[in-house]
Amino acid sequence: MKQTISKICGIGAVIAPVITTIIMLITEPEFVEALAGGIILGCLIGSIFGIVALLCNKQRSKLIIATSVLPMIPTMAFAILAIPFLLYK
């Protein structure tokens, strides 16, 4: 059962940025802001799904690990780039 949950969450982690970006492009009138906001928000949601998938991954499937880590990479890059901005204020 946990293997199925980890597979679903791993797939959700990869699909979340795409779905969120499409929703933002439909609702937001500015294209660039919708694209950037959708990707960032989608990667944050995908990171949550990825963490759940990694916690449920008891058989250590490499496919689940790879799909779970993918949305965490842009999230970490954004967090690292946001630290100087927050410290500058």
Coordinates of C-alpha atoms in Angstrom, one line a residue:
M1 CA 0.0 0.0 0.0
K2 CA 2.8 2.4 0.9
Q3 CA 4.5 1.7 -2.4
T4 CA 1.3 2.8 -4.3
I5 CA 1.1 6.0 -2.2
S6 CA 4.7 6.8 -2.9
K7 CA 4.3 6.2 -6.7
I8 CA 1.2 8.5 -6.7
C9 CA 3.0 11.2 -4.7
G10 CA 6.1 10.9 -6.9
I11 CA 4.0 11.4 -10.1
G12 CA 2.1 14.2 -8.4
A13 CA 5.4 15.9 -7.5
V14 CA 6.4 16.0 -11.2
I15 CA 3.0 17.0 -12.5
A16 CA 2.2 19.7 -9.8
P17 CA 4.4 22.4 -11.4
V18 CA 2.8 21.8 -14.9
I19 CA -0.8 21.9 -13.6
T20 CA -0.2 25.0 -11.4
T21 CA 1.5 26.8 -14.2
I22 CA -1.4 26.1 -16.6
I23 CA -3.9 27.3 -13.9
M24 CA -1.9 30.5 -13.3
L25 CA -1.7 31.2 -17.1
I26 CA -5.5 30.9 -17.3
T27 CA -6.2 33.2 -14.3
E28 CA -3.4 35.7 -14.4
P29 CA -3.5 38.4 -17.1
E30 CA 0.3 39.0 -17.2
F31 CA 2.1 36.2 -18.9
V32 CA 5.6 36.5 -17.3
E33 CA 4.3 36.8 -13.8
A34 CA 1.9 33.9 -14.3
L35 CA 4.7 31.7 -15.7
A36 CA 7.2 32.5 -12.9
G37 CA 4.5 32.3 -10.1
G38 CA 3.1 29.1 -11.4
I39 CA 6.5 27.4 -11.6
I40 CA 7.5 28.5 -8.1
L41 CA 4.2 27.7 -6.5
G42 CA 4.0 24.4 -8.4
C43 CA 7.5 23.4 -7.3
L44 CA 6.6 24.2 -3.7
I45 CA 3.5 22.0 -3.9
G46 CA 5.6 19.3 -5.8
S47 CA 8.2 19.4 -3.0
I48 CA 5.5 18.6 -0.4
F49 CA 4.4 15.6 -2.6
G50 CA 8.0 14.6 -3.0
I51 CA 8.7 14.6 0.7
V52 CA 5.6 12.4 1.3
A53 CA 6.8 10.1 -1.5
L54 CA 10.3 9.8 0.0
L55 CA 8.9 9.1 3.4
C56 CA 6.6 6.3 2.1
N57 CA 9.3 4.8 -0.1
K58 CA 10.2 1.7 1.9
Q59 CA 11.6 -0.4 -1.0
R60 CA 14.0 2.3 -2.1
S61 CA 12.8 2.6 -5.7
K62 CA 15.2 4.8 -7.7
L63 CA 12.4 6.0 -10.0
I64 CA 10.4 7.3 -7.0
I65 CA 13.5 9.0 -5.6
A66 CA 14.2 10.6 -8.9
T67 CA 10.7 11.9 -9.5
S68 CA 10.5 13.1 -5.9
V69 CA 13.7 15.2 -6.0
L70 CA 12.9 16.9 -9.3
P71 CA 10.7 19.7 -8.0
M72 CA 12.9 20.2 -5.0
I73 CA 15.8 21.5 -7.1
P74 CA 14.1 24.7 -8.3
T75 CA 12.7 25.2 -4.8
M76 CA 16.1 25.0 -3.2
A77 CA 17.6 27.3 -5.9
F78 CA 14.8 29.9 -5.3
A79 CA 15.4 29.7 -1.5
I80 CA 19.1 30.2 -1.9
L81 CA 18.6 33.2 -4.2
A82 CA 16.0 34.6 -1.9
I83 CA 18.3 34.7 1.2
P84 CA 20.3 37.7 0.1
F85 CA 17.2 39.6 -0.9
L86 CA 15.6 39.0 2.6
L87 CA 18.9 39.9 4.3
Y88 CA 19.2 43.1 2.3
K89 CA 16.0 44.6 3.6

